[in-house]
XYZ file of N, CA and C in Angstrom:
450
model
N -48.773 -30.389 45.329
C -47.794 -30.633 44.422
C -46.503 -29.881 44.477
N -45.926 -29.420 43.813
C -44.600 -28.902 43.969
C -44.535 -27.447 43.602
N -43.449 -26.805 43.471
C -43.491 -25.510 43.067
C -43.464 -25.314 41.641
N -43.919 -24.298 41.026
C -44.086 -24.102 39.552
C -42.683 -24.017 38.813
N -42.375 -24.468 37.513
C -41.279 -24.463 37.003
C -41.002 -23.121 36.346
N -39.902 -22.642 36.665
C -39.659 -21.206 36.239
C -38.373 -21.396 35.180
N -38.569 -20.334 34.154
C -37.318 -20.532 33.032
C -36.073 -20.076 33.710
N -34.926 -20.662 33.160
C -33.634 -20.254 33.923
C -33.327 -18.865 33.776
N -32.826 -18.138 34.559
C -32.412 -16.708 34.590
C -31.211 -16.378 33.771
N -31.064 -15.242 33.029
C -30.015 -15.025 32.075
C -28.896 -14.394 32.944
N -27.720 -14.685 32.470
C -26.527 -14.232 33.309
C -26.519 -12.701 33.404
N -27.078 -11.853 32.543
C -27.205 -10.445 32.759
C -26.011 -9.679 32.002
N -25.283 -10.195 31.045
C -24.288 -9.683 30.264
C -24.806 -9.271 28.978
N -26.029 -9.283 28.560
C -26.416 -8.784 27.414
C -26.398 -7.108 27.276
N -26.701 -6.601 28.358
C -26.621 -5.078 28.177
C -25.311 -4.699 27.950
N -24.132 -5.177 28.741
C -22.795 -4.748 28.568
C -22.344 -5.044 27.039
N -22.611 -6.363 26.516
C -22.258 -6.653 25.140
C -22.835 -5.736 24.208
N -24.281 -5.302 24.437
C -24.967 -4.374 23.443
C -24.320 -2.891 23.532
N -23.958 -2.460 24.594
C -23.213 -1.266 24.623
C -21.804 -1.210 24.073
N -21.068 -2.260 24.038
C -19.766 -2.777 23.514
C -19.997 -2.640 21.895
N -21.133 -3.150 21.534
C -21.347 -3.357 20.123
C -21.538 -1.912 19.638
N -22.524 -1.219 20.150
C -22.844 0.220 19.778
C -21.499 1.092 19.762
N -20.718 1.087 20.803
C -19.532 1.874 20.995
C -18.580 1.607 19.837
N -18.409 0.231 19.514
C -17.569 -0.245 18.201
C -18.178 0.414 16.952
N -19.324 0.236 16.826
C -19.998 0.878 15.671
C -19.743 2.232 15.597
N -19.904 2.911 16.551
C -19.662 4.374 16.511
C -18.293 4.643 15.961
N -17.393 3.883 16.626
C -15.946 4.215 16.396
C -15.635 3.762 14.791
N -16.161 2.861 14.356
C -15.911 2.474 13.014
C -16.526 3.676 12.006
N -17.769 4.204 12.161
C -18.286 5.352 11.532
C -17.622 6.568 11.727
N -17.156 6.790 12.852
C -16.202 8.102 13.049
C -14.911 7.846 12.154
N -14.392 6.876 12.396
C -12.991 6.799 11.542
C -13.358 7.039 10.034
N -14.338 6.170 9.622
C -14.660 6.446 8.075
C -15.181 7.563 7.666
N -15.782 8.348 8.605
C -15.986 9.765 8.221
C -15.105 10.741 8.152
N -13.842 10.351 8.813
C -12.735 11.357 8.914
C -11.604 11.040 7.907
N -11.944 10.266 7.005
C -11.036 9.984 5.974
C -10.694 11.023 5.027
N -9.543 11.423 4.536
C -8.976 12.398 3.704
C -9.281 11.936 2.190
N -10.307 12.804 1.462
C -10.628 12.396 0.115
C -10.014 13.213 -0.767
N -9.086 13.949 -0.549
C -8.378 14.710 -1.330
C -7.421 13.789 -2.236
N -7.037 14.224 -3.500
C -6.176 13.399 -4.329
C -4.668 13.651 -3.782
N -4.064 12.711 -3.667
C -2.485 12.676 -3.232
C -1.649 13.277 -4.360
N -0.766 13.956 -3.848
C 0.198 14.632 -4.791
C 1.205 13.188 -5.245
N 1.560 13.347 -6.498
C 2.619 12.179 -6.872
C 4.028 12.762 -6.604
N 5.074 11.805 -6.572
C 6.529 12.271 -6.239
C 7.008 12.963 -7.367
N 6.625 12.688 -8.564
C 7.046 13.406 -9.853
C 5.836 13.805 -10.609
N 6.093 14.740 -11.351
C 5.055 15.357 -12.313
C 4.534 14.250 -13.212
N 3.096 14.269 -13.452
C 2.623 13.295 -14.573
C 2.738 13.836 -15.901
N 3.198 13.288 -16.921
C 3.318 13.885 -18.186
C 2.015 14.569 -18.656
N 2.078 15.788 -18.978
C 0.735 16.301 -19.490
C 0.188 17.179 -18.356
N 0.603 17.060 -17.099
C -0.117 17.666 -15.989
C 0.100 19.125 -16.025
N 1.432 19.724 -16.246
C 1.752 21.198 -16.259
C 1.894 21.736 -17.490
N 1.040 21.305 -18.434
C 0.991 21.946 -19.745
C 0.647 20.735 -20.746
N 0.786 20.999 -22.056
C 0.532 20.054 -23.197
C 1.497 18.813 -22.865
N 1.184 17.621 -23.144
C 1.983 16.659 -23.143
C 3.046 16.590 -24.310
N 4.224 16.218 -23.976
C 5.358 16.211 -24.822
C 6.067 14.795 -24.785
N 5.964 14.210 -25.902
C 6.712 12.911 -26.097
C 7.901 13.165 -26.876
N 9.171 12.438 -26.205
C 10.319 12.689 -26.704
C 11.347 11.464 -26.701
N 12.349 11.409 -27.613
C 13.377 10.373 -27.546
C 14.630 10.961 -27.105
N 15.442 10.226 -26.291
C 16.732 10.852 -25.699
C 17.592 9.984 -26.233
N 18.724 10.594 -27.046
C 19.879 9.883 -27.694
C 21.056 10.403 -27.171
N 21.991 9.495 -26.697
C 23.420 9.882 -26.261
C 24.339 10.090 -27.402
N 24.709 11.363 -27.548
C 25.726 11.770 -28.716
C 26.851 12.285 -28.074
N 27.036 11.936 -26.827
C 28.394 12.591 -26.164
C 29.655 11.540 -25.942
N 29.440 10.440 -26.237
C 30.537 9.446 -26.040
C 30.742 9.068 -24.542
N 29.812 9.570 -23.522
C 29.923 9.239 -22.454
C 28.955 8.233 -22.168
N 29.146 6.993 -21.475
C 28.242 5.935 -21.432
C 27.233 6.233 -20.273
N 26.153 5.875 -20.482
C 24.882 6.001 -19.389
C 24.177 7.558 -19.344
N 24.659 8.402 -20.337
C 24.118 9.756 -20.293
C 22.639 9.777 -20.760
N 22.224 8.827 -21.541
C 20.963 9.130 -21.994
C 20.068 8.653 -21.050
N 20.408 7.655 -20.120
C 19.616 7.320 -18.946
C 19.523 8.339 -18.104
N 20.359 9.076 -17.737
C 20.541 10.496 -16.750
C 19.656 11.419 -17.546
N 19.580 11.591 -18.831
C 18.726 12.392 -19.309
C 17.217 12.089 -19.302
N 17.109 10.914 -19.399
C 15.505 10.523 -19.230
C 14.997 10.764 -17.838
N 15.794 10.457 -16.716
C 15.376 10.880 -15.379
C 15.107 12.367 -15.300
N 15.971 13.026 -15.808
C 15.846 14.558 -15.576
C 14.580 14.975 -16.395
N 14.284 14.513 -17.624
C 13.209 14.899 -18.268
C 11.837 14.485 -17.747
N 11.747 13.030 -17.119
C 10.691 12.730 -16.477
C 10.318 13.346 -15.314
N 11.422 13.857 -14.587
C 11.241 14.580 -13.352
C 10.474 15.902 -13.805
N 10.616 16.217 -14.865
C 10.092 17.554 -15.302
C 8.667 17.407 -15.940
N 8.138 16.218 -15.978
C 6.751 15.698 -16.472
C 6.895 15.561 -17.952
N 8.098 15.391 -18.576
C 7.945 15.090 -20.122
C 8.221 13.726 -20.384
N 7.264 13.055 -21.222
C 7.282 11.815 -21.418
C 8.176 11.147 -22.520
N 9.178 10.480 -21.984
C 10.272 10.131 -22.655
C 9.724 8.489 -23.008
N 9.631 8.399 -24.492
C 9.200 7.230 -24.742
C 10.180 6.171 -25.558
N 11.422 6.559 -25.518
C 12.730 5.836 -25.969
C 13.922 6.581 -25.669
N 14.984 5.528 -25.382
C 16.395 6.428 -25.187
C 17.354 5.222 -25.632
N 18.643 5.749 -25.977
C 19.782 4.972 -26.241
C 20.864 5.693 -26.966
N 21.727 5.226 -27.624
C 22.709 5.803 -28.324
C 22.451 6.537 -29.761
N 22.904 7.753 -29.870
C 22.838 8.188 -31.300
C 23.285 7.486 -32.432
N 22.913 7.508 -33.483
C 23.382 6.774 -34.827
C 24.812 7.459 -34.954
N 25.736 6.404 -35.464
C 27.119 6.869 -35.784
C 27.034 8.004 -36.700
N 26.155 8.277 -37.663
C 26.131 9.303 -38.506
C 26.013 10.593 -37.812
N 25.528 10.701 -36.577
C 25.747 11.986 -35.842
C 26.822 12.440 -35.326
N 27.631 11.400 -34.957
C 29.075 11.740 -34.577
C 29.120 12.115 -32.979
N 30.098 12.522 -32.456
C 29.937 13.171 -31.033
C 29.689 14.623 -31.037
N 28.817 14.757 -30.156
C 28.610 16.270 -30.081
C 29.139 17.008 -28.720
N 29.555 18.173 -29.151
C 30.148 18.951 -27.792
C 28.740 19.538 -27.185
N 27.865 20.011 -27.964
C 26.527 20.703 -27.236
C 25.387 19.859 -27.597
N 24.497 19.854 -26.607
C 23.150 19.310 -26.855
C 22.268 19.865 -27.789
N 21.629 19.083 -28.556
C 20.693 19.696 -29.580
C 19.187 19.073 -29.193
N 18.233 19.760 -29.406
C 16.766 19.569 -29.195
C 16.180 19.645 -30.513
N 15.748 18.633 -31.309
C 15.408 18.637 -32.528
C 13.906 18.403 -32.377
N 13.120 19.563 -32.921
C 11.671 19.641 -32.687
C 11.114 18.961 -33.791
N 10.305 17.915 -33.853
C 9.701 17.043 -34.827
C 8.288 17.580 -35.208
N 7.477 17.918 -34.166
C 6.097 18.445 -34.346
C 6.242 19.792 -33.699
N 6.320 20.936 -34.635
C 6.440 22.292 -33.911
C 5.059 22.509 -32.870
N 5.214 22.906 -31.821
C 4.139 23.263 -30.815
C 4.953 24.453 -30.119
N 4.053 25.300 -29.632
C 4.450 26.560 -28.966
C 5.315 25.925 -27.770
N 6.331 26.618 -27.709
C 7.063 26.434 -26.277
C 7.631 25.001 -26.142
N 7.536 24.106 -26.863
C 8.068 22.706 -26.457
C 9.419 22.619 -26.408
N 10.224 23.376 -27.276
C 11.679 23.264 -27.234
C 12.233 23.981 -25.969
N 11.534 25.030 -25.608
C 12.189 25.985 -24.513
C 11.633 25.159 -23.232
N 10.599 24.371 -23.187
C 10.264 23.493 -21.866
C 11.251 22.328 -21.816
N 11.784 21.773 -22.833
C 12.777 20.509 -22.822
C 14.211 21.331 -22.272
N 14.384 22.384 -23.043
C 15.748 23.161 -22.745
C 15.876 23.595 -21.263
N 14.736 24.160 -20.617
C 14.675 24.453 -19.304
C 14.841 23.191 -18.416
N 14.166 22.236 -18.775
C 14.347 20.896 -17.887
C 15.842 20.354 -18.060
N 16.510 20.448 -19.199
C 17.745 19.702 -19.185
C 18.823 20.784 -18.825
N 18.739 22.282 -18.763
C 19.566 23.139 -18.572
C 20.492 23.549 -19.476
N 20.583 22.803 -20.740
C 21.402 23.097 -21.919
C 20.550 22.822 -23.107
N 21.213 22.907 -24.295
C 20.618 22.634 -25.555
C 20.332 23.749 -26.454
N 20.451 23.647 -27.680
C 19.847 24.596 -28.728
C 18.969 23.946 -29.519
N 17.715 24.785 -29.825
C 16.446 24.171 -30.378
C 16.699 24.413 -31.821
N 16.495 23.201 -32.557
C 16.460 23.153 -34.111
C 15.202 22.508 -34.280
N 14.364 23.140 -35.515
C 13.186 22.678 -35.865
C 13.486 21.902 -37.106
N 13.067 20.576 -37.089
C 12.959 19.678 -38.293
C 11.801 18.937 -38.371
N 10.829 19.389 -38.968
C 9.628 18.574 -38.830
C 9.472 17.367 -39.546
N 8.981 16.510 -38.987
C 9.035 14.969 -39.361
C 7.823 14.434 -38.953
N 6.752 14.341 -39.885
C 5.421 13.699 -39.288
C 5.451 12.196 -39.423
N 6.491 11.535 -39.875
C 6.593 10.041 -39.907
C 7.115 9.534 -38.325
N 7.639 10.623 -37.639
C 7.988 10.127 -36.266
C 6.812 10.387 -35.279
N 6.547 9.438 -34.558
C 5.423 9.562 -33.610
C 5.934 10.282 -32.242
N 6.607 11.339 -32.506
C 7.086 11.981 -31.050
C 7.211 13.353 -31.365
N 7.403 14.305 -30.406
C 7.337 15.631 -30.570
C 8.720 16.240 -30.703
N 9.795 15.508 -30.140
C 11.121 16.102 -30.068
C 12.226 14.905 -29.983
N 13.212 14.972 -30.586
C 14.588 14.090 -30.194
C 15.432 15.055 -29.630
N 15.965 14.270 -28.461
C 17.174 15.042 -27.740
C 18.292 14.446 -27.885
N 19.429 15.019 -28.686
C 20.882 14.613 -28.692
C 21.562 15.256 -27.614
N 21.829 14.354 -26.685
C 22.686 15.036 -25.500
C 24.227 14.895 -26.028
N 24.742 16.034 -25.757
C 26.184 16.270 -26.257
C 27.003 16.346 -24.755
N 28.205 16.556 -25.013
C 29.158 16.605 -23.740
C 28.909 17.712 -22.937
N 28.118 18.631 -23.119
C 27.919 19.632 -22.258
C 26.735 19.375 -21.158
N 26.209 18.219 -21.477
C 25.020 17.760 -20.389
C 25.626 17.085 -19.235
N 25.602 17.862 -18.058
C 25.978 17.013 -16.927
C 24.903 17.391 -15.775
N 24.005 16.319 -15.669
C 22.925 16.318 -14.791
C 23.334 16.252 -13.282
N 22.533 17.000 -12.467
C 22.571 16.729 -10.990
C 21.552 16.117 -10.517
N 21.634 14.829 -10.344
C 20.678 13.953 -10.078
C 20.763 13.616 -8.679
N 19.648 13.316 -7.805
C 19.634 12.686 -6.502
C 20.214 11.273 -6.839
N 20.809 10.521 -5.590
C 21.105 9.402 -5.883
C 20.136 8.497 -6.172
N 20.110 7.474 -6.970
C 19.074 6.664 -7.529
C 19.812 5.099 -7.906
N 19.727 4.325 -6.859
C 20.169 3.057 -6.864
C 20.001 2.300 -8.248
């Protein structure tokens, strides 16, 4: 009769592919194990991160257009939560100097706002009907030095 039938021989690449698969698995595990799990620092302070959270409104009482928006940026960079901004009512008039009106007295809140702005006189006028800690009335003395912001 003839020769016995033999199964076909494999090409012999199984060992190389298995080594490549193991090397790739080790690389993926190594990269995953080297991840940095520390919390990332934010570009600006988060309100309440550096002390008690302060909620304020910023009102432009200087007559200079756009000053309230600049005040908002300065206060937010200092970690103070600005909940609203705009022009002061006409009854306030034009102010030469800024005022920080404390609505809910808390230790150091007026000083913290004044440090952030660089100007202002702190006045306490408690008002429990307002849902904020302070009203900031920006006068003509407020001249922020901000980085360029498009």
